[in-house]
Amino acid sequence: MGAHQVLLVREQDGQHSGSGCCGRLGGCHTELGAAADFSHSRARMLQIGEVYRALRACRPALDVVVVDPRNVVWLYPTVWRSARRDGLGRWAALRSMARAGSPMAVVVDGDTLFAGRLPPTEQVVGRILERIDRRFDA
């Protein structure tokens, strides 16, 4: 078995409500929208950042990739290959792949641990490390 890989599928960014590449609605330096607009999206992005930094702090060598959920051309084949390489059956791999396309998903070696909503960062990191250590010992 090769190195472990963690995919953090973040919240979509930038293209809410027709905003373009030049700015986001509701940002702090924009005339469009207010700071509270899309605050829920920003909170989710911040949580993914917390998970990323916590993983980097405790396992610097771990392969951690932050993914935009719209990047399905890369995301779905990557999850499929990892899941199959890690021993998941076809149905389990398909389920994992389908859940991985949700914003706020956490995928470890092709296995989607969370999708759509994350518990507190400590619980997410703990579950990731538990999954990695369990596979390492197996």
PDB file of C-alpha atoms in Angstrom:
ATOM      1  CA  MET A   1       0.000   0.000   0.000  1.00  0.00           C
ATOM      2  CA  GLY A   2       1.293   3.445  -0.897  1.00  0.00           C
ATOM      3  CA  ALA A   3       1.090   6.692   0.985  1.00  0.00           C
ATOM      4  CA  HIS A   4      -2.244   7.795   2.365  1.00  0.00           C
ATOM      5  CA  GLN A   5      -4.170  10.561   0.676  1.00  0.00           C
ATOM      6  CA  VAL A   6      -6.766  12.867   2.212  1.00  0.00           C
ATOM      7  CA  LEU A   7      -9.083  14.872  -0.027  1.00  0.00           C
ATOM      8  CA  LEU A   8     -10.813  17.880   1.511  1.00  0.00           C
ATOM      9  CA  VAL A   9     -13.673  18.872  -0.774  1.00  0.00           C
ATOM     10  CA  ARG A  10     -14.300  22.478   0.071  1.00  0.00           C
ATOM     11  CA  GLU A  11     -17.278  24.744  -0.418  1.00  0.00           C
ATOM     12  CA  GLN A  12     -17.696  26.206  -3.876  1.00  0.00           C
ATOM     13  CA  ASP A  13     -16.177  29.632  -4.161  1.00  0.00           C
ATOM     14  CA  GLY A  14     -16.543  32.672  -6.322  1.00  0.00           C
ATOM     15  CA  GLN A  15     -19.375  31.888  -8.676  1.00  0.00           C
ATOM     16  CA  HIS A  16     -22.335  32.531  -6.387  1.00  0.00           C
ATOM     17  CA  SER A  17     -25.154  34.561  -7.914  1.00  0.00           C
ATOM     18  CA  GLY A  18     -23.336  35.432 -11.083  1.00  0.00           C
ATOM     19  CA  SER A  19     -20.265  36.919  -9.475  1.00  0.00           C
ATOM     20  CA  GLY A  20     -17.289  36.568 -11.722  1.00  0.00           C
ATOM     21  CA  CYS A  21     -13.644  35.923 -11.359  1.00  0.00           C
ATOM     22  CA  CYS A  22     -12.969  39.542 -10.403  1.00  0.00           C
ATOM     23  CA  GLY A  23     -14.725  39.435  -7.078  1.00  0.00           C
ATOM     24  CA  ARG A  24     -17.079  37.706  -4.734  1.00  0.00           C
ATOM     25  CA  LEU A  25     -20.395  38.932  -3.545  1.00  0.00           C
ATOM     26  CA  GLY A  26     -20.298  39.744   0.101  1.00  0.00           C
ATOM     27  CA  GLY A  27     -16.546  40.085   0.410  1.00  0.00           C
ATOM     28  CA  CYS A  28     -15.044  42.777   2.576  1.00  0.00           C
ATOM     29  CA  HIS A  29     -13.773  44.850  -0.391  1.00  0.00           C
ATOM     30  CA  THR A  30     -16.756  44.781  -2.694  1.00  0.00           C
ATOM     31  CA  GLU A  31     -19.634  47.101  -3.356  1.00  0.00           C
ATOM     32  CA  LEU A  32     -21.912  44.179  -4.159  1.00  0.00           C
ATOM     33  CA  GLY A  33     -23.571  42.363  -1.333  1.00  0.00           C
ATOM     34  CA  ALA A  34     -22.910  42.708   2.329  1.00  0.00           C
ATOM     35  CA  ALA A  35     -20.388  41.032   4.555  1.00  0.00           C
ATOM     36  CA  ALA A  36     -23.112  38.764   5.931  1.00  0.00           C
ATOM     37  CA  ASP A  37     -24.060  37.493   2.486  1.00  0.00           C
ATOM     38  CA  PHE A  38     -22.742  33.979   1.977  1.00  0.00           C
ATOM     39  CA  SER A  39     -21.308  34.004   5.492  1.00  0.00           C
ATOM     40  CA  HIS A  40     -22.357  30.350   5.776  1.00  0.00           C
ATOM     41  CA  SER A  41     -20.197  29.532   2.743  1.00  0.00           C
ATOM     42  CA  ARG A  42     -17.232  31.354   4.185  1.00  0.00           C
ATOM     43  CA  ALA A  43     -17.680  29.565   7.537  1.00  0.00           C
ATOM     44  CA  ARG A  44     -17.502  26.217   5.746  1.00  0.00           C
ATOM     45  CA  MET A  45     -14.399  27.283   3.830  1.00  0.00           C
ATOM     46  CA  LEU A  46     -12.782  28.347   7.082  1.00  0.00           C
ATOM     47  CA  GLN A  47     -13.545  24.978   8.660  1.00  0.00           C
ATOM     48  CA  ILE A  48     -11.912  23.134   5.777  1.00  0.00           C
ATOM     49  CA  GLY A  49      -8.909  25.399   6.312  1.00  0.00           C
ATOM     50  CA  GLU A  50      -8.829  24.483   9.995  1.00  0.00           C
ATOM     51  CA  VAL A  51      -8.865  20.780   9.141  1.00  0.00           C
ATOM     52  CA  TYR A  52      -6.089  21.304   6.582  1.00  0.00           C
ATOM     53  CA  ARG A  53      -3.869  23.179   9.050  1.00  0.00           C
ATOM     54  CA  ALA A  54      -4.496  20.649  11.826  1.00  0.00           C
ATOM     55  CA  LEU A  55      -3.536  17.754   9.551  1.00  0.00           C
ATOM     56  CA  ARG A  56      -0.414  19.592   8.381  1.00  0.00           C
ATOM     57  CA  ALA A  57       0.568  20.252  11.985  1.00  0.00           C
ATOM     58  CA  CYS A  58       0.237  16.650  13.184  1.00  0.00           C
ATOM     59  CA  ARG A  59       1.168  14.759   9.984  1.00  0.00           C
ATOM     60  CA  PRO A  60       3.322  16.986   7.756  1.00  0.00           C
ATOM     61  CA  ALA A  61       4.132  14.174   5.321  1.00  0.00           C
ATOM     62  CA  LEU A  62       0.484  13.281   4.711  1.00  0.00           C
ATOM     63  CA  ASP A  63      -0.774  13.920   1.172  1.00  0.00           C
ATOM     64  CA  VAL A  64      -3.617  16.412   1.723  1.00  0.00           C
ATOM     65  CA  VAL A  65      -5.388  17.856  -1.316  1.00  0.00           C
ATOM     66  CA  VAL A  66      -8.035  20.570  -1.189  1.00  0.00           C
ATOM     67  CA  VAL A  67     -10.500  20.065  -4.027  1.00  0.00           C
ATOM     68  CA  ASP A  68     -13.212  22.207  -5.584  1.00  0.00           C
ATOM     69  CA  PRO A  69     -16.380  20.052  -5.831  1.00  0.00           C
ATOM     70  CA  ARG A  70     -16.884  21.247  -9.404  1.00  0.00           C
ATOM     71  CA  ASN A  71     -13.661  19.530 -10.448  1.00  0.00           C
ATOM     72  CA  VAL A  72     -15.432  16.238 -11.100  1.00  0.00           C
ATOM     73  CA  VAL A  73     -13.136  15.333 -13.998  1.00  0.00           C
ATOM     74  CA  TRP A  74     -10.339  14.883 -11.488  1.00  0.00           C
ATOM     75  CA  LEU A  75     -12.283  14.122  -8.290  1.00  0.00           C
ATOM     76  CA  TYR A  76     -14.412  11.137  -9.295  1.00  0.00           C
ATOM     77  CA  PRO A  77     -11.684   9.075 -10.997  1.00  0.00           C
ATOM     78  CA  THR A  78      -9.290   9.825  -8.141  1.00  0.00           C
ATOM     79  CA  VAL A  79     -11.778   8.635  -5.520  1.00  0.00           C
ATOM     80  CA  TRP A  80     -12.661   5.565  -7.599  1.00  0.00           C
ATOM     81  CA  ARG A  81      -9.034   4.514  -8.088  1.00  0.00           C
ATOM     82  CA  SER A  82      -8.137   5.115  -4.443  1.00  0.00           C
ATOM     83  CA  ALA A  83     -11.188   3.256  -3.185  1.00  0.00           C
ATOM     84  CA  ARG A  84     -10.530   0.245  -5.382  1.00  0.00           C
ATOM     85  CA  ARG A  85      -6.805   0.248  -4.573  1.00  0.00           C
ATOM     86  CA  ASP A  86      -7.685   0.353  -0.872  1.00  0.00           C
ATOM     87  CA  GLY A  87      -9.927  -2.688  -1.205  1.00  0.00           C
ATOM     88  CA  LEU A  88     -13.435  -1.218  -1.344  1.00  0.00           C
ATOM     89  CA  GLY A  89     -15.903  -3.170  -3.467  1.00  0.00           C
ATOM     90  CA  ARG A  90     -17.520  -1.637  -6.547  1.00  0.00           C
ATOM     91  CA  TRP A  91     -20.724  -0.545  -4.776  1.00  0.00           C
ATOM     92  CA  ALA A  92     -18.853   0.874  -1.833  1.00  0.00           C
ATOM     93  CA  ALA A  93     -16.535   2.709  -4.212  1.00  0.00           C
ATOM     94  CA  LEU A  94     -19.514   4.110  -6.148  1.00  0.00           C
ATOM     95  CA  ARG A  95     -21.171   5.252  -2.910  1.00  0.00           C
ATOM     96  CA  SER A  96     -17.965   6.866  -1.770  1.00  0.00           C
ATOM     97  CA  MET A  97     -17.508   8.580  -5.126  1.00  0.00           C
ATOM     98  CA  ALA A  98     -21.079   9.938  -5.107  1.00  0.00           C
ATOM     99  CA  ARG A  99     -20.691  11.340  -1.589  1.00  0.00           C
ATOM    100  CA  ALA A 100     -17.287  12.848  -2.393  1.00  0.00           C
ATOM    101  CA  GLY A 101     -18.918  15.265  -4.845  1.00  0.00           C
ATOM    102  CA  SER A 102     -20.622  17.099  -1.988  1.00  0.00           C
ATOM    103  CA  PRO A 103     -19.098  20.294  -0.705  1.00  0.00           C
ATOM    104  CA  MET A 104     -17.567  19.688   2.712  1.00  0.00           C
ATOM    105  CA  ALA A 105     -16.558  16.104   2.062  1.00  0.00           C
ATOM    106  CA  VAL A 106     -13.550  14.378   3.571  1.00  0.00           C
ATOM    107  CA  VAL A 107     -12.165  11.398   1.702  1.00  0.00           C
ATOM    108  CA  VAL A 108      -9.384   9.179   3.029  1.00  0.00           C
ATOM    109  CA  ASP A 109      -7.856   6.688   0.627  1.00  0.00           C
ATOM    110  CA  GLY A 110     -11.042   6.696  -1.440  1.00  0.00           C
ATOM    111  CA  ASP A 111     -13.368   6.263   1.534  1.00  0.00           C
ATOM    112  CA  THR A 112     -15.672   9.259   2.078  1.00  0.00           C
ATOM    113  CA  LEU A 113     -15.837   9.764   5.827  1.00  0.00           C
ATOM    114  CA  PHE A 114     -17.942  12.942   5.830  1.00  0.00           C
ATOM    115  CA  ALA A 115     -20.085  14.682   3.227  1.00  0.00           C
ATOM    116  CA  GLY A 116     -22.170  17.828   3.355  1.00  0.00           C
ATOM    117  CA  ARG A 117     -21.581  18.745   6.966  1.00  0.00           C
ATOM    118  CA  LEU A 118     -18.600  18.402   9.255  1.00  0.00           C
ATOM    119  CA  PRO A 119     -18.494  17.941  13.012  1.00  0.00           C
ATOM    120  CA  PRO A 120     -15.965  20.049  14.955  1.00  0.00           C
ATOM    121  CA  THR A 121     -12.457  20.056  13.524  1.00  0.00           C
ATOM    122  CA  GLU A 122     -10.991  17.911  16.319  1.00  0.00           C
ATOM    123  CA  GLN A 123     -13.481  15.140  15.567  1.00  0.00           C
ATOM    124  CA  VAL A 124     -12.777  15.297  11.830  1.00  0.00           C
ATOM    125  CA  VAL A 125      -9.016  15.124  12.338  1.00  0.00           C
ATOM    126  CA  GLY A 126      -9.402  12.356  14.921  1.00  0.00           C
ATOM    127  CA  ARG A 127     -11.491  10.250  12.546  1.00  0.00           C
ATOM    128  CA  ILE A 128      -9.027  10.802   9.692  1.00  0.00           C
ATOM    129  CA  LEU A 129      -6.066   9.776  11.834  1.00  0.00           C
ATOM    130  CA  GLU A 130      -7.971   6.785  13.219  1.00  0.00           C
ATOM    131  CA  ARG A 131      -8.758   5.638   9.677  1.00  0.00           C
ATOM    132  CA  ILE A 132      -5.152   6.066   8.545  1.00  0.00           C
ATOM    133  CA  ASP A 133      -3.664   4.367  11.605  1.00  0.00           C
ATOM    134  CA  ARG A 134      -6.137   1.489  11.372  1.00  0.00           C
ATOM    135  CA  ARG A 135      -5.179   0.864   7.744  1.00  0.00           C
ATOM    136  CA  PHE A 136      -1.505   1.209   8.544  1.00  0.00           C
ATOM    137  CA  ASP A 137      -1.727  -1.443  11.262  1.00  0.00           C
ATOM    138  CA  ALA A 138      -3.802  -3.817   9.135  1.00  0.00           C
TER     139      ALA A 138
END
